[in-house]
Amino acid sequence: QKEVEQDPGPLSVPEGAIVSLNCTYSNSAFQYFMWYRQYSRKGPELLMYTYSSGNKEDGRFTAQVDKSSKYISLFIRDSQPSDSATYLCASNSNSGYALNFGKGTSLLVTP
Amino acid sequence: SQTIHQWPATLVQPVGSPLSLECTVEGTSNPNLYWYRQAAGRGLQLLFYSVGIGQISSEVPQNLSASRPQDRQFILSSKKLLLSDSGFYLCAWSDQEVAFFGQGTRLTVV
């Protein structure tokens, strides 16, 4: 079992929709949870970062961690065509050297 | 602020030729450094990581090697490229909490 599982999609939504992206993880020692956005032919860009459980909001983006169910979510409100990208979730323990990545979900927001 | 530079952005190399990809980080000291390869539909594959100068850990046996000659410099090399080495290579650094990526090198071996 991979440490972080993520549905690859693709996910297609109309402009203005609320998008929900989800991951599950298996290692209860993970404490750092990240979402990266990757445009085609570019490196992943850190979008959101949370420590332990709870919610974190940044503009139209909300990251949510539920440690009891080992579930990580990213919500995008009022989605825009410029949000079309691949979104990768990642997690890490405080003793780990390398992040554990999901395979990424491809999102397309249509005008 | 910290920045990471990775070059070249694209590279086309013949089979059997050598490879050298370079990555440098600015604005931080003693970072953890990583090389990943990303294939379509397969996510990010960790190739090498380094926690200090001269300290390299390999995650998968392959035709590639890595070196860290200076604190903020990480190099990915090959003596003889194979067709299967084609892919998108990403350098990253971390403070052991989150990772920050370079813009990647798209390598095509022909």
mmCIF file of N, CA and C in Angstrom, chain A:
data_model
loop_
_atom_site.group_PDB
_atom_site.id
_atom_site.type_symbol
_atom_site.label_atom_id
_atom_site.label_comp_id
_atom_site.label_asym_id
_atom_site.label_seq_id
_atom_site.Cartn_x
_atom_site.Cartn_y
_atom_site.Cartn_z
ATOM 1 N N GLN A 1 0.851 -1.199 0.000
ATOM 2 C CA GLN A 1 0.000 0.000 0.000
ATOM 3 C C GLN A 1 0.876 1.234 0.000
ATOM 4 N N LYS A 2 0.586 2.151 -0.935
ATOM 5 C CA LYS A 2 1.329 3.398 -0.951
ATOM 6 C C LYS A 2 0.983 4.197 0.300
ATOM 7 N N GLU A 3 1.937 5.006 0.742
ATOM 8 C CA GLU A 3 1.723 5.793 1.957
ATOM 9 C C GLU A 3 0.667 6.870 1.750
ATOM 10 N N VAL A 4 0.586 7.407 0.548
ATOM 11 C CA VAL A 4 -0.393 8.445 0.226
ATOM 12 C C VAL A 4 -1.103 8.037 -1.064
ATOM 13 N N GLU A 5 -2.431 7.989 -0.995
ATOM 14 C CA GLU A 5 -3.227 7.602 -2.155
ATOM 15 C C GLU A 5 -4.055 8.797 -2.619
ATOM 16 N N GLN A 6 -4.128 8.969 -3.944
ATOM 17 C CA GLN A 6 -4.839 10.109 -4.500
ATOM 18 C C GLN A 6 -5.481 9.682 -5.807
ATOM 19 N N ASP A 7 -6.747 10.024 -5.983
ATOM 20 C CA ASP A 7 -7.454 9.708 -7.209
ATOM 21 C C ASP A 7 -6.878 10.569 -8.341
ATOM 22 N N PRO A 8 -6.418 9.940 -9.441
ATOM 23 C CA PRO A 8 -5.758 10.712 -10.495
ATOM 24 C C PRO A 8 -6.692 11.557 -11.353
ATOM 25 N N GLY A 9 -8.011 11.297 -11.252
ATOM 26 C CA GLY A 9 -8.941 12.029 -12.102
ATOM 27 C C GLY A 9 -8.867 11.516 -13.532
ATOM 28 N N PRO A 10 -9.095 12.326 -14.571
ATOM 29 C CA PRO A 10 -9.215 13.785 -14.486
ATOM 30 C C PRO A 10 -10.556 14.237 -13.935
ATOM 31 N N LEU A 11 -10.535 15.435 -13.365
ATOM 32 C CA LEU A 11 -11.726 16.050 -12.832
ATOM 33 C C LEU A 11 -12.008 17.292 -13.657
ATOM 34 N N SER A 12 -13.228 17.387 -14.198
ATOM 35 C CA SER A 12 -13.608 18.527 -15.024
ATOM 36 C C SER A 12 -14.803 19.214 -14.386
ATOM 37 N N VAL A 13 -14.679 20.527 -14.161
ATOM 38 C CA VAL A 13 -15.754 21.291 -13.529
ATOM 39 C C VAL A 13 -15.962 22.585 -14.304
ATOM 40 N N PRO A 14 -17.158 23.179 -14.229
ATOM 41 C CA PRO A 14 -17.377 24.474 -14.874
ATOM 42 C C PRO A 14 -16.808 25.591 -14.010
ATOM 43 N N GLU A 15 -16.462 26.679 -14.639
ATOM 44 C CA GLU A 15 -15.957 27.848 -13.928
ATOM 45 C C GLU A 15 -16.949 28.269 -12.850
ATOM 46 N N GLY A 16 -16.433 28.603 -11.674
ATOM 47 C CA GLY A 16 -17.269 29.028 -10.565
ATOM 48 C C GLY A 16 -17.661 27.917 -9.612
ATOM 49 N N ALA A 17 -17.415 26.669 -9.989
ATOM 50 C CA ALA A 17 -17.780 25.540 -9.130
ATOM 51 C C ALA A 17 -16.837 25.436 -7.939
ATOM 52 N N ILE A 18 -17.306 24.738 -6.916
ATOM 53 C CA ILE A 18 -16.454 24.393 -5.786
ATOM 54 C C ILE A 18 -15.802 23.045 -6.085
ATOM 55 N N VAL A 19 -14.491 23.010 -5.944
ATOM 56 C CA VAL A 19 -13.741 21.785 -6.236
ATOM 57 C C VAL A 19 -13.281 21.161 -4.933
ATOM 58 N N SER A 20 -13.404 19.863 -4.850
ATOM 59 C CA SER A 20 -12.925 19.118 -3.688
ATOM 60 C C SER A 20 -11.927 18.075 -4.157
ATOM 61 N N LEU A 21 -10.702 18.175 -3.676
ATOM 62 C CA LEU A 21 -9.643 17.224 -4.007
ATOM 63 C C LEU A 21 -9.270 16.481 -2.727
ATOM 64 N N ASN A 22 -9.057 15.177 -2.838
ATOM 65 C CA ASN A 22 -8.890 14.383 -1.633
ATOM 66 C C ASN A 22 -7.737 13.389 -1.727
ATOM 67 N N CYS A 23 -7.174 13.105 -0.565
ATOM 68 C CA CYS A 23 -6.122 12.088 -0.443
ATOM 69 C C CYS A 23 -6.326 11.338 0.865
ATOM 70 N N THR A 24 -5.821 10.119 0.898
ATOM 71 C CA THR A 24 -5.756 9.374 2.144
ATOM 72 C C THR A 24 -4.310 8.980 2.390
ATOM 73 N N TYR A 25 -3.956 8.823 3.658
ATOM 74 C CA TYR A 25 -2.603 8.409 3.985
ATOM 75 C C TYR A 25 -2.670 7.292 5.015
ATOM 76 N N SER A 26 -1.584 6.554 5.115
ATOM 77 C CA SER A 26 -1.632 5.349 5.948
ATOM 78 C C SER A 26 -0.806 5.450 7.226
ATOM 79 N N ASN A 27 0.169 6.346 7.269
ATOM 80 C CA ASN A 27 1.095 6.417 8.396
ATOM 81 C C ASN A 27 0.615 7.428 9.433
ATOM 82 N N SER A 28 0.221 6.938 10.593
ATOM 83 C CA SER A 28 -0.302 7.833 11.616
ATOM 84 C C SER A 28 0.770 8.779 12.180
ATOM 85 N N ALA A 29 2.052 8.533 11.852
ATOM 86 C CA ALA A 29 3.132 9.420 12.310
ATOM 87 C C ALA A 29 3.219 10.701 11.484
ATOM 88 N N PHE A 30 2.539 10.739 10.350
ATOM 89 C CA PHE A 30 2.596 11.949 9.524
ATOM 90 C C PHE A 30 1.968 13.127 10.262
ATOM 91 N N GLN A 31 2.674 14.250 10.203
ATOM 92 C CA GLN A 31 2.172 15.443 10.877
ATOM 93 C C GLN A 31 2.128 16.658 9.962
ATOM 94 N N TYR A 32 2.883 16.619 8.867
ATOM 95 C CA TYR A 32 2.924 17.749 7.936
ATOM 96 C C TYR A 32 2.165 17.351 6.671
ATOM 97 N N PHE A 33 1.288 18.236 6.225
ATOM 98 C CA PHE A 33 0.438 17.929 5.085
ATOM 99 C C PHE A 33 0.466 19.087 4.111
ATOM 100 N N MET A 34 0.735 18.763 2.854
ATOM 101 C CA MET A 34 0.940 19.792 1.851
ATOM 102 C C MET A 34 0.130 19.535 0.599
ATOM 103 N N TRP A 35 -0.205 20.617 -0.071
ATOM 104 C CA TRP A 35 -0.784 20.547 -1.409
ATOM 105 C C TRP A 35 0.108 21.347 -2.350
ATOM 106 N N TYR A 36 0.404 20.725 -3.500
ATOM 107 C CA TYR A 36 1.188 21.373 -4.534
ATOM 108 C C TYR A 36 0.326 21.498 -5.786
ATOM 109 N N ARG A 37 0.558 22.565 -6.526
ATOM 110 C CA ARG A 37 -0.085 22.768 -7.810
ATOM 111 C C ARG A 37 1.004 22.700 -8.878
ATOM 112 N N GLN A 38 0.721 21.929 -9.916
ATOM 113 C CA GLN A 38 1.711 21.779 -10.973
ATOM 114 C C GLN A 38 1.063 22.040 -12.334
ATOM 115 N N TYR A 39 1.542 23.095 -12.987
ATOM 116 C CA TYR A 39 1.114 23.372 -14.356
ATOM 117 C C TYR A 39 1.950 22.515 -15.298
ATOM 118 N N SER A 40 1.407 22.311 -16.497
ATOM 119 C CA SER A 40 2.063 21.446 -17.465
ATOM 120 C C SER A 40 3.494 21.902 -17.735
ATOM 121 N N ARG A 41 4.420 20.973 -17.648
ATOM 122 C CA ARG A 41 5.831 21.207 -17.961
ATOM 123 C C ARG A 41 6.522 22.166 -16.986
ATOM 124 N N LYS A 42 5.963 22.281 -15.786
ATOM 125 C CA LYS A 42 6.563 23.115 -14.755
ATOM 126 C C LYS A 42 6.778 22.296 -13.502
ATOM 127 N N GLY A 43 7.610 22.786 -12.592
ATOM 128 C CA GLY A 43 7.793 22.119 -11.315
ATOM 129 C C GLY A 43 6.608 22.357 -10.397
ATOM 130 N N PRO A 44 6.350 21.457 -9.446
ATOM 131 C CA PRO A 44 5.266 21.663 -8.475
ATOM 132 C C PRO A 44 5.533 22.901 -7.617
ATOM 133 N N GLU A 45 4.461 23.605 -7.338
ATOM 134 C CA GLU A 45 4.518 24.833 -6.540
ATOM 135 C C GLU A 45 3.738 24.607 -5.249
ATOM 136 N N LEU A 46 4.362 24.904 -4.117
ATOM 137 C CA LEU A 46 3.675 24.713 -2.842
ATOM 138 C C LEU A 46 2.493 25.660 -2.736
ATOM 139 N N LEU A 47 1.331 25.072 -2.517
ATOM 140 C CA LEU A 47 0.091 25.856 -2.461
ATOM 141 C C LEU A 47 -0.366 26.082 -1.010
ATOM 142 N N MET A 48 -0.437 25.004 -0.256
ATOM 143 C CA MET A 48 -0.916 25.075 1.124
ATOM 144 C C MET A 48 -0.105 24.104 1.973
ATOM 145 N N TYR A 49 0.023 24.435 3.240
ATOM 146 C CA TYR A 49 0.830 23.621 4.147
ATOM 147 C C TYR A 49 0.166 23.676 5.513
ATOM 148 N N THR A 50 -0.163 22.517 6.080
ATOM 149 C CA THR A 50 -0.745 22.483 7.413
ATOM 150 C C THR A 50 0.041 21.518 8.292
ATOM 151 N N TYR A 51 0.038 21.831 9.553
ATOM 152 C CA TYR A 51 0.691 20.967 10.540
ATOM 153 C C TYR A 51 -0.397 20.364 11.422
ATOM 154 N N SER A 52 -0.344 19.066 11.582
ATOM 155 C CA SER A 52 -1.311 18.310 12.374
ATOM 156 C C SER A 52 -2.703 18.435 11.755
ATOM 157 N N SER A 53 -3.737 18.466 12.526
ATOM 158 C CA SER A 53 -5.082 18.418 11.956
ATOM 159 C C SER A 53 -5.734 19.800 11.979
ATOM 160 N N GLY A 54 -6.869 19.896 11.315
ATOM 161 C CA GLY A 54 -7.603 21.156 11.289
ATOM 162 C C GLY A 54 -7.677 21.739 9.899
ATOM 163 N N ASN A 55 -8.131 22.988 9.835
ATOM 164 C CA ASN A 55 -8.326 23.700 8.570
ATOM 165 C C ASN A 55 -7.348 24.848 8.445
ATOM 166 N N LYS A 56 -7.034 25.159 7.198
ATOM 167 C CA LYS A 56 -6.242 26.365 6.911
ATOM 168 C C LYS A 56 -6.804 26.988 5.655
ATOM 169 N N GLU A 57 -7.037 28.290 5.693
ATOM 170 C CA GLU A 57 -7.643 28.969 4.558
ATOM 171 C C GLU A 57 -6.690 30.002 3.995
ATOM 172 N N ASP A 58 -6.666 30.106 2.654
ATOM 173 C CA ASP A 58 -5.852 31.118 1.983
ATOM 174 C C ASP A 58 -6.592 31.537 0.719
ATOM 175 N N GLY A 59 -7.310 32.651 0.821
ATOM 176 C CA GLY A 59 -8.089 33.117 -0.327
ATOM 177 C C GLY A 59 -9.181 32.128 -0.693
ATOM 178 N N ARG A 60 -9.150 31.659 -1.928
ATOM 179 C CA ARG A 60 -10.167 30.713 -2.393
ATOM 180 C C ARG A 60 -9.855 29.269 -2.014
ATOM 181 N N PHE A 61 -8.734 29.047 -1.395
ATOM 182 C CA PHE A 61 -8.275 27.688 -1.085
ATOM 183 C C PHE A 61 -8.403 27.379 0.406
ATOM 184 N N THR A 62 -8.892 26.175 0.709
ATOM 185 C CA THR A 62 -8.953 25.685 2.083
ATOM 186 C C THR A 62 -8.387 24.284 2.135
ATOM 187 N N ALA A 63 -7.427 24.083 3.015
ATOM 188 C CA ALA A 63 -6.867 22.748 3.237
ATOM 189 C C ALA A 63 -7.413 22.207 4.542
ATOM 190 N N GLN A 64 -7.747 20.941 4.520
ATOM 191 C CA GLN A 64 -8.364 20.321 5.689
ATOM 192 C C GLN A 64 -7.678 18.985 5.954
ATOM 193 N N VAL A 65 -7.379 18.717 7.223
ATOM 194 C CA VAL A 65 -6.769 17.440 7.606
ATOM 195 C C VAL A 65 -7.619 16.811 8.700
ATOM 196 N N ASP A 66 -7.996 15.572 8.502
ATOM 197 C CA ASP A 66 -8.720 14.806 9.512
ATOM 198 C C ASP A 66 -7.825 13.624 9.892
ATOM 199 N N LYS A 67 -7.114 13.743 10.990
ATOM 200 C CA LYS A 67 -6.162 12.697 11.369
ATOM 201 C C LYS A 67 -6.868 11.432 11.845
ATOM 202 N N SER A 68 -8.091 11.557 12.338
ATOM 203 C CA SER A 68 -8.790 10.360 12.819
ATOM 204 C C SER A 68 -9.114 9.414 11.674
ATOM 205 N N SER A 69 -9.404 9.989 10.495
ATOM 206 C CA SER A 69 -9.698 9.156 9.339
ATOM 207 C C SER A 69 -8.554 9.129 8.341
ATOM 208 N N LYS A 70 -7.459 9.841 8.641
ATOM 209 C CA LYS A 70 -6.285 9.919 7.761
ATOM 210 C C LYS A 70 -6.707 10.421 6.371
ATOM 211 N N TYR A 71 -7.373 11.546 6.368
ATOM 212 C CA TYR A 71 -7.953 12.106 5.161
ATOM 213 C C TYR A 71 -7.477 13.540 5.012
ATOM 214 N N ILE A 72 -7.025 13.871 3.778
ATOM 215 C CA ILE A 72 -6.547 15.224 3.477
ATOM 216 C C ILE A 72 -7.403 15.770 2.346
ATOM 217 N N SER A 73 -7.855 17.020 2.473
ATOM 218 C CA SER A 73 -8.695 17.606 1.434
ATOM 219 C C SER A 73 -8.216 19.001 1.077
ATOM 220 N N LEU A 74 -8.444 19.357 -0.169
ATOM 221 C CA LEU A 74 -8.226 20.723 -0.641
ATOM 222 C C LEU A 74 -9.510 21.172 -1.323
ATOM 223 N N PHE A 75 -10.052 22.310 -0.880
ATOM 224 C CA PHE A 75 -11.249 22.867 -1.478
ATOM 225 C C PHE A 75 -10.869 24.159 -2.217
ATOM 226 N N ILE A 76 -11.397 24.282 -3.414
ATOM 227 C CA ILE A 76 -11.187 25.500 -4.200
ATOM 228 C C ILE A 76 -12.557 26.107 -4.463
ATOM 229 N N ARG A 77 -12.757 27.325 -3.957
ATOM 230 C CA ARG A 77 -14.031 28.021 -4.181
ATOM 231 C C ARG A 77 -13.925 28.882 -5.424
ATOM 232 N N ASP A 78 -15.076 29.108 -6.087
ATOM 233 C CA ASP A 78 -15.124 29.979 -7.262
ATOM 234 C C ASP A 78 -13.985 29.623 -8.224
ATOM 235 N N SER A 79 -13.947 28.384 -8.636
ATOM 236 C CA SER A 79 -12.836 27.906 -9.458
ATOM 237 C C SER A 79 -12.734 28.696 -10.770
ATOM 238 N N GLN A 80 -11.497 28.886 -11.205
ATOM 239 C CA GLN A 80 -11.183 29.656 -12.396
ATOM 240 C C GLN A 80 -10.447 28.776 -13.411
ATOM 241 N N PRO A 81 -10.541 29.100 -14.689
ATOM 242 C CA PRO A 81 -9.776 28.335 -15.685
ATOM 243 C C PRO A 81 -8.283 28.279 -15.361
ATOM 244 N N SER A 82 -7.768 29.324 -14.708
ATOM 245 C CA SER A 82 -6.349 29.331 -14.348
ATOM 246 C C SER A 82 -6.027 28.325 -13.244
ATOM 247 N N ASP A 83 -7.048 27.738 -12.612
ATOM 248 C CA ASP A 83 -6.817 26.690 -11.613
ATOM 249 C C ASP A 83 -6.579 25.334 -12.273
ATOM 250 N N SER A 84 -6.771 25.261 -13.577
ATOM 251 C CA SER A 84 -6.550 23.999 -14.293
ATOM 252 C C SER A 84 -5.088 23.601 -14.176
ATOM 253 N N ALA A 85 -4.846 22.480 -13.544
ATOM 254 C CA ALA A 85 -3.486 22.027 -13.250
ATOM 255 C C ALA A 85 -3.589 20.641 -12.617
ATOM 256 N N THR A 86 -2.457 20.074 -12.305
ATOM 257 C CA THR A 86 -2.419 18.849 -11.511
ATOM 258 C C THR A 86 -2.119 19.216 -10.065
ATOM 259 N N TYR A 87 -2.885 18.663 -9.144
ATOM 260 C CA TYR A 87 -2.725 18.955 -7.725
ATOM 261 C C TYR A 87 -2.183 17.709 -7.027
ATOM 262 N N LEU A 88 -1.088 17.890 -6.325
ATOM 263 C CA LEU A 88 -0.454 16.772 -5.616
ATOM 264 C C LEU A 88 -0.553 17.002 -4.119
ATOM 265 N N CYS A 89 -0.970 15.979 -3.395
ATOM 266 C CA CYS A 89 -0.923 16.044 -1.950
ATOM 267 C C CYS A 89 0.362 15.360 -1.490
ATOM 268 N N ALA A 90 0.820 15.750 -0.309
ATOM 269 C CA ALA A 90 2.049 15.165 0.237
ATOM 270 C C ALA A 90 1.985 15.213 1.756
ATOM 271 N N SER A 91 2.673 14.298 2.375
ATOM 272 C CA SER A 91 2.731 14.302 3.833
ATOM 273 C C SER A 91 4.088 13.807 4.296
ATOM 274 N N ASN A 92 4.406 14.121 5.540
ATOM 275 C CA ASN A 92 5.718 13.799 6.069
ATOM 276 C C ASN A 92 5.638 13.686 7.582
ATOM 277 N N SER A 93 6.491 12.873 8.136
ATOM 278 C CA SER A 93 6.618 12.817 9.584
ATOM 279 C C SER A 93 7.755 13.749 9.995
ATOM 280 N N ASN A 94 7.857 14.060 11.273
ATOM 281 C CA ASN A 94 8.905 14.983 11.711
ATOM 282 C C ASN A 94 10.263 14.315 11.788
ATOM 283 N N SER A 95 10.315 13.029 11.489
ATOM 284 C CA SER A 95 11.611 12.345 11.443
ATOM 285 C C SER A 95 11.937 11.866 10.036
ATOM 286 N N GLY A 96 11.075 12.185 9.081
ATOM 287 C CA GLY A 96 11.293 11.713 7.718
ATOM 288 C C GLY A 96 12.183 12.637 6.932
ATOM 289 N N TYR A 97 12.879 12.084 5.949
ATOM 290 C CA TYR A 97 13.729 12.898 5.097
ATOM 291 C C TYR A 97 13.038 13.292 3.809
ATOM 292 N N ALA A 98 12.102 12.522 3.379
ATOM 293 C CA ALA A 98 11.479 12.800 2.096
ATOM 294 C C ALA A 98 9.970 12.762 2.223
ATOM 295 N N LEU A 99 9.327 13.672 1.503
ATOM 296 C CA LEU A 99 7.880 13.708 1.510
ATOM 297 C C LEU A 99 7.306 12.502 0.786
ATOM 298 N N ASN A 100 6.117 12.122 1.194
ATOM 299 C CA ASN A 100 5.383 11.058 0.523
ATOM 300 C C ASN A 100 4.286 11.701 -0.316
ATOM 301 N N PHE A 101 4.369 11.515 -1.621
ATOM 302 C CA PHE A 101 3.461 12.189 -2.537
ATOM 303 C C PHE A 101 2.368 11.267 -3.049
ATOM 304 N N GLY A 102 1.170 11.831 -3.254
ATOM 305 C CA GLY A 102 0.174 11.164 -4.053
ATOM 306 C C GLY A 102 0.557 11.303 -5.521
ATOM 307 N N LYS A 103 -0.158 10.596 -6.387
ATOM 308 C CA LYS A 103 0.183 10.638 -7.808
ATOM 309 C C LYS A 103 -0.330 11.884 -8.509
ATOM 310 N N GLY A 104 -1.188 12.659 -7.834
ATOM 311 C CA GLY A 104 -1.692 13.878 -8.434
ATOM 312 C C GLY A 104 -3.059 13.699 -9.052
ATOM 313 N N THR A 105 -3.897 14.735 -8.937
ATOM 314 C CA THR A 105 -5.218 14.769 -9.572
ATOM 315 C C THR A 105 -5.200 15.862 -10.618
ATOM 316 N N SER A 106 -5.562 15.503 -11.841
ATOM 317 C CA SER A 106 -5.628 16.477 -12.920
ATOM 318 C C SER A 106 -6.977 17.179 -12.892
ATOM 319 N N LEU A 107 -6.960 18.503 -12.801
ATOM 320 C CA LEU A 107 -8.173 19.316 -12.735
ATOM 321 C C LEU A 107 -8.281 20.198 -13.971
ATOM 322 N N LEU A 108 -9.461 20.206 -14.569
ATOM 323 C CA LEU A 108 -9.752 21.097 -15.695
ATOM 324 C C LEU A 108 -10.971 21.931 -15.336
ATOM 325 N N VAL A 109 -10.803 23.245 -15.345
ATOM 326 C CA VAL A 109 -11.909 24.163 -15.104
ATOM 327 C C VAL A 109 -12.279 24.792 -16.440
ATOM 328 N N THR A 110 -13.500 24.534 -16.883
ATOM 329 C CA THR A 110 -13.912 25.001 -18.223
ATOM 330 C C THR A 110 -14.684 26.309 -18.118
ATOM 331 N N PRO A 111 -14.397 27.262 -19.022
ATOM 332 C CA PRO A 111 -15.087 28.565 -18.983
ATOM 333 C C PRO A 111 -16.571 28.420 -19.297
#
